[in-house]
Amino acid sequence: MDIQRLKPHFPWITLLVLVAIVGVADPSFLKPANLLSLAGDIVPLFIMALGLTFAIYIGGIDLSAQSMANMITVVASVYLASLGIWVAALCILAGFMLGTLSGYLTTRMYVPSFISTLAVGGVCFSVAQWLSGNRALNMDATQRNETFGWMIGRTGIVPHELFIALGLLAICLLIERRTILGRALKAVGAGELAAAASGLNVARYKILAFAISGALAAVAGLLFSVKLSGGAPTIANGFLLPAIVAVLVGGTPLTGGVGGVLNTAIGTLIVAVIRASMLYFGIAATQQQMVFGLVLIVAIALTIDRSKLRIVK
Amino acid sequence: MPRILTRENAIRWAPFLVLLALIVLFSAINPSFLSQRNFARIAIAAAPALMVAVGVTFIIVMGSIDLSMEGVVSLTAVLFCFLMLAFGGTLASGGWIAIPIILVVGAAIGLVNGLVHVRLKIPSFMASLALGFVGTGAAILLTGGDIVKFDDPTFRALLTWRILGFPLMVYVAGLCLVLAWFIQAHTRLGRYFYAVGGGEDLAHASGVRVQQVRMAGFALAGFFYAIAAILQVAKLGQAESVTGSNFMFMSITSVVVGGVALWGGIGGVWNTLVGVLIVAVINNGMVVIGLPDFLQAAVLGLLVIIAVILSTDRRSVAFVK
């Protein structure tokens, strides 16, 4: 059997193996209620990873996702009282516009995406500090429940976050598989110069990819702030690393072009299981960041398409 | 007569002129900016940042990028404090051994970074970002989230002993800058950095061992991050897992604002010095003229974008990822 043909199947095989290992070590892990609540807890991270998938799919990166989510938790906490449900629209619009800015800087101004998104992330951080006065903010509990209570409840044993996650996944899957945008992004990821030579407006589609990434990072921040009933300029720190890990272990390589949002769903579940297994095997929370850093290196090394990188800079 | 107002000249002198303009601007708004005490404050803030920025300068000259500085500075700072305590807690009781050890450790971490980047063929920004996360993680693991500190007046002399109004650490940073300049201008390795940055294929064809040069560059960067960690410990008197935070954004902004091109091959440590001073003067000046400090991250962001846009020759770039 050819290893290259097996490669696309690695992510879900990894997921099953990990679940099996943890399940054998602790059978109560496999209870449906436990698995569902595990999946529910990871949803904000999943939404961020979903957005990042678009940036990575075209061969870029979005390092602003975490700062964006941070800023949105503050925006949501500050404006919930005055805007009600419309605060969600404000958040998503802000994410979309800032993502567009990153995309514009990358494509039209030739600033590499890791720098442009880092800079936009800096802007987000400043806005968050300014709006919050550098404090942790709380949402009014009754108002939160009235406006966004539907996001975080449970029906039976199914957390409502899962419905949001599935809904967004369906939309992204539709974009990826059934729209011109999705096709164009695939073309750009597979070979940007060829895509441009074929008459595709590469810049416009790349800007859109960054905008989607920003908008989804904003949704992640919104959901996170609703869950915590508050916001702060650094509250979502620690999201970026596992989100990138989720995209890469899912099988979307840093070089872009293959993989996609469904892969990211599997990748996020792998991250969730790794986290849970660390608890079961008594690995302290303080070691998580190290483990994920190492997993990231391994994941990149295994997935990256070296034929696309003539010179590795 | 050669034209003075060429694009090359403009790019070369723009950072320096910006620095002067900023100093004039802040002094005009608040004359106390122009005091010796304030300059000492700027120099203290800039000294560790300069060491980090000098380290990453070599990498950027090669056309690569290193985003591991936050993790490396945190880890080496924490390790330095632990070593210091293990050797008695003062320089005199044998703690001085910690300094060379930490410099070697820093270089070793940098070498690992280079190995992952070169041997596994992972783009440097991602390899170094991941290793930076590992470094911060290791620092969290070692400290358990606590602060490590030791009390040694001799070591703190780096901050407290002043010559001509500037503390000792400023001179130490200056000496290290001269060392970096020497490596850049007068060693074979320094010239190879420019060869690789100017065109990897050509460098390879001319017999430069590109892979070794890259690894050496990352090791050298790690060495300078370790110096930064020691100065930062001297400045703060303690170390923890967040000792290195903010260095990534600040140092890369400084290097690029100073006129080192992200595409490699152009600029050097003197550009970095000017860039670090620009960033330090802006951060300090905003406080002196009474602007809130939450603006800093946004200003740095705008600055780096403008610098990259101005320094990019758009005709020569095919596409950008």
XYZ file of C-alpha atoms in Angstrom:
634
model
C 0.000 0.000 0.000
C 1.304 3.358 -0.980
C 1.894 5.740 1.896
C 0.893 8.742 -0.209
C -2.544 7.230 -0.776
C -2.947 6.535 2.918
C -1.944 10.063 3.886
C -5.383 11.701 3.550
C -6.746 9.109 5.966
C -4.192 9.735 8.709
C -6.229 12.363 10.597
C -9.309 10.285 11.344
C -7.241 7.163 11.976
C -5.214 9.177 14.498
C -8.445 10.360 16.095
C -9.856 6.823 16.421
C -6.584 5.466 17.805
C -6.375 8.252 20.381
C -9.989 7.750 21.457
C -9.379 4.013 21.732
C -6.241 4.490 23.842
C -7.942 6.856 26.262
C -11.064 4.670 26.252
C -9.092 1.596 27.264
C -7.320 3.517 30.006
C -10.554 4.960 31.325
C -13.820 3.446 30.033
C -15.933 6.262 31.501
C -14.307 8.532 28.907
C -16.360 6.812 26.216
C -19.752 7.642 27.746
C -21.775 9.663 25.204
C -22.441 12.426 27.741
C -18.737 12.819 28.394
C -17.803 12.823 24.719
C -20.504 15.364 23.909
C -19.556 17.757 26.672
C -15.916 17.395 25.605
C -16.926 18.368 22.075
C -19.086 21.215 23.376
C -16.218 22.707 25.359
C -13.947 22.892 22.336
C -16.411 24.784 20.108
C -14.923 28.325 20.422
C -11.534 26.886 19.512
C -13.098 24.967 16.642
C -14.689 28.103 15.193
C -11.372 29.928 15.329
C -9.639 26.969 13.681
C -12.367 26.909 11.021
C -11.497 30.494 10.095
C -7.763 29.827 10.192
C -8.324 26.977 7.751
C -9.201 29.495 5.028
C -6.037 31.542 5.652
C -3.842 28.431 5.697
C -5.654 26.835 2.734
C -4.385 29.625 0.464
C -0.853 29.264 1.845
C -1.039 32.196 4.270
C -1.452 32.390 8.021
C -3.606 34.483 10.349
C -1.757 35.259 13.584
C -4.353 37.887 14.542
C -7.086 35.334 15.334
C -6.340 35.247 19.047
C -6.141 39.049 19.454
C -9.303 39.339 17.378
C -11.170 36.970 19.729
C -9.791 38.887 22.713
C -11.037 42.179 21.295
C -14.451 40.742 20.473
C -14.969 39.460 24.036
C -14.492 43.069 25.164
C -16.683 44.529 22.391
C -19.451 42.051 23.189
C -19.292 42.765 26.915
C -19.312 46.534 26.428
C -22.057 46.839 23.806
C -24.406 44.037 24.874
C -26.322 46.436 27.115
C -26.949 49.047 24.423
C -27.235 46.917 21.260
C -28.822 43.689 22.448
C -28.718 40.971 19.818
C -27.267 43.395 17.259
C -23.981 43.216 19.105
C -23.444 39.914 17.289
C -23.679 41.702 13.940
C -21.253 44.366 15.154
C -18.752 41.715 16.255
C -18.890 39.746 13.018
C -18.664 42.910 10.936
C -15.638 44.098 12.928
C -13.948 40.733 12.405
C -14.752 40.756 8.704
C -13.457 44.298 8.197
C -10.215 43.732 10.108
C -9.692 40.464 8.231
C -10.232 42.383 4.991
C -7.579 44.853 6.135
C -5.096 41.992 6.707
C -5.916 40.599 3.299
C -5.578 43.982 1.633
C -2.178 44.578 3.246
C -1.005 41.115 2.206
C -2.164 41.130 -1.394
C -2.059 44.772 -2.480
C 0.750 46.073 -0.263
C 2.931 42.942 -0.424
C 3.271 42.610 3.330
C 3.712 38.899 4.200
C 0.626 37.604 5.972
C 2.368 36.661 9.195
C 3.512 40.292 9.580
C 0.279 41.939 8.417
C -1.866 39.784 10.713
C 0.546 40.296 13.596
C 0.177 44.055 13.066
C -3.619 43.903 12.806
C -3.510 41.802 15.979
C -1.617 44.673 17.623
C -4.378 47.063 16.589
C -6.977 44.668 18.055
C -5.059 44.492 21.323
C -4.966 48.288 21.586
C -8.689 48.584 20.860
C -9.426 45.915 23.479
C -7.333 47.695 26.101
C -8.913 51.036 25.260
C -12.516 49.774 25.334
C -12.072 47.765 28.509
C -9.896 50.264 30.348
C -7.564 47.287 30.832
C -9.954 45.518 33.200
C -11.967 42.331 33.097
C -15.575 43.129 32.199
C -18.750 41.274 33.129
C -21.958 40.952 31.165
C -25.243 41.549 32.873
C -26.348 37.973 33.614
C -30.081 38.335 32.908
C -29.464 40.262 29.700
C -26.945 37.706 28.548
C -29.398 34.892 29.177
C -32.184 36.719 27.351
C -30.057 37.575 24.334
C -27.586 34.742 23.968
C -28.864 32.118 26.405
C -29.788 29.873 23.473
C -26.126 29.556 22.579
C -24.974 27.817 25.702
C -27.824 25.672 27.028
C -28.288 21.960 26.662
C -30.958 19.834 25.029
C -30.847 16.467 26.742
C -27.129 15.743 26.802
C -26.300 17.731 23.674
C -24.692 21.127 24.329
C -26.124 23.863 22.113
C -22.645 24.979 21.076
C -22.472 21.827 18.996
C -25.403 22.999 16.857
C -23.633 26.309 16.247
C -20.463 24.452 15.352
C -22.270 22.117 12.969
C -24.137 25.021 11.375
C -20.931 26.965 10.733
C -19.185 23.830 9.515
C -22.041 23.245 7.036
C -21.798 26.831 5.759
C -18.016 26.602 5.375
C -18.312 23.224 3.681
C -20.825 24.732 1.267
C -18.458 27.608 0.518
C -15.568 25.228 0.017
C -17.286 22.619 -2.147
C -20.145 24.356 -3.917
C -19.170 27.950 -4.668
C -16.891 29.762 -7.073
C -15.097 31.193 -4.058
C -14.270 27.699 -2.822
C -12.952 26.618 -6.219
C -10.906 29.799 -6.517
C -9.373 29.315 -3.078
C -8.395 25.771 -4.028
C -6.755 27.077 -7.201
C -4.852 29.752 -5.293
C -3.710 27.238 -2.671
C -2.635 24.694 -5.256
C -0.597 27.155 -7.302
C -0.932 30.887 -7.007
C 1.023 31.816 -10.120
C -0.931 29.373 -12.271
C -4.197 30.694 -10.829
C -3.211 34.257 -11.656
C -2.098 33.241 -15.141
C -5.487 31.600 -15.722
C -7.139 34.969 -15.252
C -8.338 34.525 -11.700
C -8.556 37.674 -9.606
C -6.266 36.134 -7.005
C -6.038 39.188 -4.776
C -9.802 39.462 -4.324
C -10.193 35.829 -3.303
C -7.234 35.987 -0.939
C -8.689 39.083 0.727
C -11.986 37.222 1.130
C -10.188 34.267 2.729
C -8.617 36.549 5.335
C -11.965 38.288 5.868
C -13.699 34.953 6.539
C -10.897 34.052 8.925
C -11.404 37.337 10.797
C -15.186 36.960 10.898
C -14.977 33.426 12.300
C -12.372 34.470 14.877
C -14.909 37.105 15.911
C -17.664 34.492 16.233
C -15.294 32.411 18.356
C -14.658 35.428 20.590
C -18.385 36.170 20.854
C -19.239 32.611 21.865
C -16.353 32.545 24.328
C -17.469 35.781 25.996
C -21.051 34.486 26.220
C -19.779 31.282 27.834
C -17.718 33.199 30.368
C -20.276 36.003 30.654
C -17.564 38.626 30.248
C -14.466 39.750 28.423
C -10.892 41.005 28.880
C -8.036 41.993 26.534
C -6.092 38.782 27.208
C -8.872 36.353 28.078
C -8.542 34.214 24.937
C -4.737 33.955 25.089
C -3.753 30.366 24.607
C -6.203 29.822 21.693
C -3.815 30.470 18.838
C -1.472 27.512 19.310
C -4.160 24.786 19.620
C -6.131 26.388 16.765
C -3.140 26.196 14.410
C -2.455 22.669 15.672
C -6.072 21.702 14.942
C -5.837 22.883 11.331
C -2.493 21.170 10.712
C -3.143 17.820 12.410
C -6.418 17.778 10.528
C -4.412 17.558 7.343
C -4.421 21.055 5.840
C -0.699 21.649 5.312
C 1.018 24.988 5.784
C 1.567 25.052 2.038
C -2.182 25.065 1.426
C -4.181 23.622 -1.441
C -5.355 20.363 0.143
C -7.358 19.546 3.235
C -10.206 21.837 4.165
C -12.766 22.591 6.810
C -13.865 18.994 7.368
C -10.241 18.134 8.118
C -10.189 20.931 10.665
C -13.244 19.432 12.388
C -11.320 16.175 12.814
C -8.178 18.084 13.829
C -10.073 19.956 16.530
C -11.427 16.690 17.908
C -7.868 15.334 17.989
C -6.826 18.400 19.995
C -9.780 17.852 22.353
C -8.869 14.203 22.882
C -5.186 15.034 23.420
C -6.211 17.578 26.050
C -8.547 15.145 27.771
C -6.008 12.335 27.646
C -3.434 14.577 29.300
C -5.797 14.894 32.231
C -6.396 11.146 32.349
C -2.728 10.284 32.194
C -1.878 12.808 34.869
C 0.049 15.245 32.704
C -0.188 18.596 34.425
C -1.899 21.524 32.731
C 1.421 23.373 32.844
C 2.867 20.905 30.329
C 0.092 21.318 27.768
C 1.699 24.179 25.907
C 4.941 22.265 25.518
C 3.157 19.172 24.275
C 1.121 21.157 21.745
C 4.237 22.977 20.546
C 5.915 19.641 19.844
C 2.768 18.192 18.258
C 2.693 21.256 16.000
C 6.234 20.654 14.751
C 5.505 16.988 14.079
C 2.225 17.839 12.329
C 3.864 20.421 10.061
C 6.744 18.112 9.242
C 4.360 15.298 8.273
C 1.881 17.322 6.226
C 3.901 19.991 4.444
C 4.239 19.621 0.674
C 7.942 20.097 0.074
C 7.669 19.999 -3.695
C 6.031 23.437 -3.466
C 8.902 24.922 -1.510
C 11.894 25.154 -3.775
C 13.670 27.267 -1.200
C 12.619 26.950 2.423
C 12.971 30.349 4.039
C 27.170 64.801 -10.224
C 25.579 61.780 -8.526
C 21.973 62.233 -7.526
C 21.493 62.510 -3.813
C 17.752 61.958 -3.767
C 17.754 58.403 -5.061
C 15.446 55.673 -3.764
C 18.437 53.883 -2.219
C 19.598 56.938 -0.321
C 16.105 57.722 0.854
C 15.665 54.209 2.210
C 19.083 54.239 3.846
C 18.643 57.514 5.705
C 14.897 57.551 6.312
C 14.980 55.617 9.620
C 17.633 57.916 11.062
C 15.729 61.030 9.977
C 12.526 59.589 11.456
C 14.357 59.072 14.765
C 15.581 62.670 14.782
C 12.137 63.985 13.827
C 10.532 62.012 16.655
C 13.006 63.372 19.198
C 12.360 66.945 17.991
C 8.605 66.380 18.028
C 8.430 64.954 21.551
C 10.845 67.606 22.890
C 8.717 70.351 21.373
C 5.562 69.016 23.043
C 7.194 68.358 26.390
C 10.734 69.735 26.990
C 11.318 67.295 29.868
C 11.613 64.569 27.206
C 15.034 65.996 26.406
C 16.510 65.369 29.860
C 19.382 63.069 30.647
C 17.219 61.132 33.124
C 14.675 60.413 30.438
C 17.335 59.324 27.968
C 18.639 56.909 30.614
C 15.085 55.563 30.959
C 14.832 55.044 27.196
C 18.233 53.345 27.153
C 17.259 50.942 29.946
C 14.059 50.014 28.137
C 15.938 49.576 24.881
C 18.907 47.505 26.112
C 17.282 44.028 26.322
C 15.098 44.786 23.299
C 18.217 45.692 21.330
C 19.793 42.320 22.080
C 16.691 40.441 20.908
C 16.465 42.615 17.805
C 20.150 42.168 16.974
C 19.666 38.402 17.232
C 16.757 38.368 14.831
C 18.559 40.789 12.481
C 20.905 38.020 11.337
C 17.926 35.802 10.593
C 16.067 38.488 8.648
C 19.213 39.349 6.685
C 19.170 35.705 5.564
C 15.605 36.215 4.373
C 14.143 33.968 7.070
C 12.266 34.956 10.191
C 12.501 33.899 13.828
C 9.413 34.160 16.014
C 10.769 32.112 18.926
C 12.236 35.001 20.929
C 9.472 35.233 23.523
C 9.783 31.585 24.492
C 13.581 31.566 24.365
C 13.946 34.719 26.485
C 11.437 33.422 29.060
C 13.081 30.013 29.267
C 16.660 31.282 29.467
C 15.675 33.957 32.022
C 14.008 31.369 34.240
C 16.896 28.916 33.836
C 19.354 31.697 34.615
C 17.609 32.467 37.911
C 17.485 28.786 38.859
C 21.177 28.319 38.034
C 22.061 31.447 39.956
C 20.209 30.124 42.998
C 21.842 26.711 42.611
C 25.282 28.308 42.651
C 24.646 30.222 45.846
C 22.544 33.138 44.661
C 25.326 35.681 44.121
C 27.930 36.257 41.435
C 30.695 36.065 44.034
C 29.606 32.670 45.411
C 30.077 31.049 41.994
C 26.908 32.246 40.328
C 28.945 33.847 37.554
C 29.174 30.365 36.020
C 25.467 30.720 35.234
C 26.206 33.443 32.685
C 28.344 31.390 30.251
C 26.082 28.360 30.759
C 23.001 30.367 29.843
C 24.679 31.818 26.770
C 25.479 28.278 25.622
C 21.932 27.139 26.414
C 20.543 30.031 24.367
C 22.754 29.120 21.423
C 21.751 25.457 21.786
C 18.032 26.319 21.685
C 18.702 28.427 18.609
C 20.543 25.512 17.037
C 17.555 23.220 17.652
C 15.426 25.864 15.979
C 17.774 25.889 13.006
C 17.828 22.088 12.863
C 14.040 21.842 12.798
C 13.874 24.529 10.135
C 16.646 23.193 7.912
C 16.518 19.418 8.390
C 12.735 19.028 8.502
C 12.342 21.710 5.814
C 9.721 23.644 7.726
C 9.399 27.368 6.917
C 11.261 29.282 9.577
C 8.353 31.395 10.780
C 6.356 28.307 11.711
C 9.252 26.239 13.045
C 10.329 29.095 15.283
C 6.778 29.962 16.338
C 6.232 26.361 17.436
C 9.562 26.238 19.287
C 8.723 29.542 20.940
C 5.544 27.945 22.281
C 7.633 25.016 23.520
C 10.025 27.460 25.232
C 7.238 29.308 27.018
C 5.708 25.942 27.915
C 9.010 24.774 29.380
C 9.279 28.004 31.375
C 5.762 27.474 32.759
C 6.670 23.888 33.578
C 9.871 24.871 35.410
C 8.337 27.655 37.447
C 4.882 26.187 37.933
C 3.644 29.713 37.214
C 5.635 31.283 40.039
C 8.167 34.087 40.020
C 11.839 33.165 40.496
C 14.107 35.762 42.003
C 17.464 36.075 43.682
C 18.984 39.008 45.454
C 22.542 39.886 44.502
C 23.637 43.533 44.682
C 26.678 42.776 42.518
C 24.517 41.447 39.695
C 21.998 44.239 40.067
C 24.879 46.679 39.533
C 24.014 46.162 35.871
C 21.049 48.399 36.643
C 22.180 50.389 39.667
C 25.791 51.270 38.855
C 25.717 54.299 36.612
C 28.519 55.690 34.490
C 27.845 59.163 33.072
C 24.234 58.728 34.119
C 23.631 55.527 32.154
C 23.509 52.168 33.963
C 26.068 49.477 33.270
C 23.639 47.318 31.257
C 23.463 49.979 28.560
C 27.226 49.687 28.065
C 27.032 45.897 28.093
C 24.383 46.055 25.374
C 26.585 48.496 23.466
C 29.545 46.117 23.640
C 27.414 43.231 22.417
C 26.220 45.432 19.564
C 29.855 46.028 18.568
C 30.407 42.265 18.736
C 27.414 41.740 16.463
C 28.717 44.379 14.054
C 32.096 42.636 14.037
C 30.454 39.311 13.172
C 28.393 40.981 10.470
C 31.173 42.983 8.831
C 34.406 41.161 9.521
C 33.737 37.438 9.581
C 33.079 34.946 6.870
C 29.837 33.922 8.570
C 28.601 37.505 8.435
C 29.210 37.730 4.708
C 27.535 34.355 4.157
C 24.392 35.699 5.850
C 24.216 38.372 3.165
C 25.036 35.881 0.438
C 22.174 33.607 1.492
C 19.803 36.554 1.894
C 20.745 38.053 -1.446
C 20.029 34.887 -3.360
C 20.136 31.387 -1.984
C 20.690 29.675 -5.314
C 23.615 31.886 -6.157
C 25.138 31.461 -2.705
C 24.815 27.695 -3.028
C 26.346 27.749 -6.496
C 29.267 29.780 -5.166
C 30.060 27.073 -2.657
C 28.413 28.489 0.451
C 27.091 25.712 2.642
C 23.684 27.293 2.945
C 22.241 24.820 5.449
C 25.141 25.221 7.872
C 24.978 28.998 7.551
C 21.255 28.958 8.368
C 21.778 26.786 11.433
C 24.672 28.963 12.591
C 22.456 32.025 12.161
C 19.732 30.602 14.373
C 22.286 29.540 17.004
C 23.749 33.050 16.974
C 20.268 34.510 17.388
C 19.672 32.223 20.384
C 22.948 33.436 21.894
C 21.781 37.046 21.691
C 18.341 36.159 23.099
C 20.145 34.698 26.115
C 22.035 37.986 26.582
C 18.679 39.759 26.413
C 17.302 37.388 29.062
C 20.199 38.150 31.423
C 19.748 41.919 30.943
C 15.999 41.578 31.435
C 16.562 39.697 34.715
C 18.975 42.460 35.776
C 16.359 45.059 34.888
C 13.398 43.403 36.629
C 15.238 41.511 39.370
C 13.177 38.387 38.672
C 12.081 35.942 35.997
C 8.845 34.174 35.172
C 7.202 32.482 32.221
C 6.038 35.828 30.777
C 9.436 37.570 31.032
C 9.819 37.373 27.271
C 6.344 38.473 26.244
C 6.037 41.463 23.905
C 9.565 40.936 22.599
C 8.391 39.284 19.395
C 6.304 42.135 18.099
C 8.673 44.807 19.393
C 11.869 43.306 18.015
C 10.530 42.520 14.549
C 8.990 45.983 14.325
C 12.330 47.499 15.355
C 14.353 45.543 12.827
C 11.998 46.322 9.959
C 11.493 49.964 10.943
C 15.272 50.350 11.118
C 15.491 49.501 7.440
C 16.368 45.796 7.333
C 14.388 44.367 4.416
C 12.200 41.355 5.201
C 13.278 39.861 1.885
C 16.841 39.529 3.107
C 20.236 40.767 2.096
C 19.732 44.427 3.017
C 20.506 46.284 6.250
C 22.367 45.273 9.363
C 22.835 45.780 13.078
C 23.177 49.575 12.843
C 19.775 49.724 11.175
C 18.494 47.621 14.046
C 19.963 50.026 16.594
C 18.137 52.925 14.943
C 14.935 50.857 14.753
C 15.075 49.867 18.434
C 15.651 53.502 19.364
C 12.693 54.610 17.219
C 10.406 52.129 18.959
C 11.785 52.975 22.429
C 11.484 56.727 21.793
C 7.894 56.331 20.584
C 6.922 54.190 23.582
C 8.577 56.606 25.982
C 7.474 59.747 24.191
C 3.826 58.711 24.162
C 3.949 58.403 27.941
C 5.864 61.680 28.345
C 3.393 63.709 26.298
C 0.520 62.061 28.147
C -0.939 59.647 25.592
C -2.433 56.481 27.073
C -0.190 53.430 26.876
C -2.852 51.219 25.288
C -2.039 52.916 21.991
C 1.391 51.284 21.880
C 0.439 47.999 20.253
C -1.579 49.757 17.549
C 1.205 52.264 16.855
C 3.762 49.456 16.572
C 1.401 47.640 14.208
C 0.982 50.660 11.946
C 4.707 51.322 12.057
C 5.717 47.854 10.912
C 3.168 47.912 8.096
C 4.350 51.298 6.838
C 7.987 50.221 7.076
C 7.406 47.008 5.113
C 5.401 48.839 2.457
C 8.055 51.538 2.042
C 10.956 49.109 1.923
C 9.415 46.715 -0.593
C 10.377 47.143 -4.196
C 7.051 46.037 -5.625
C 8.330 45.384 -9.112
C 10.610 42.607 -7.942
C 8.071 40.601 -5.938
C 5.998 38.015 -7.753
C 3.526 37.142 -5.026
C 3.291 37.175 -1.279
C 1.996 34.526 1.082
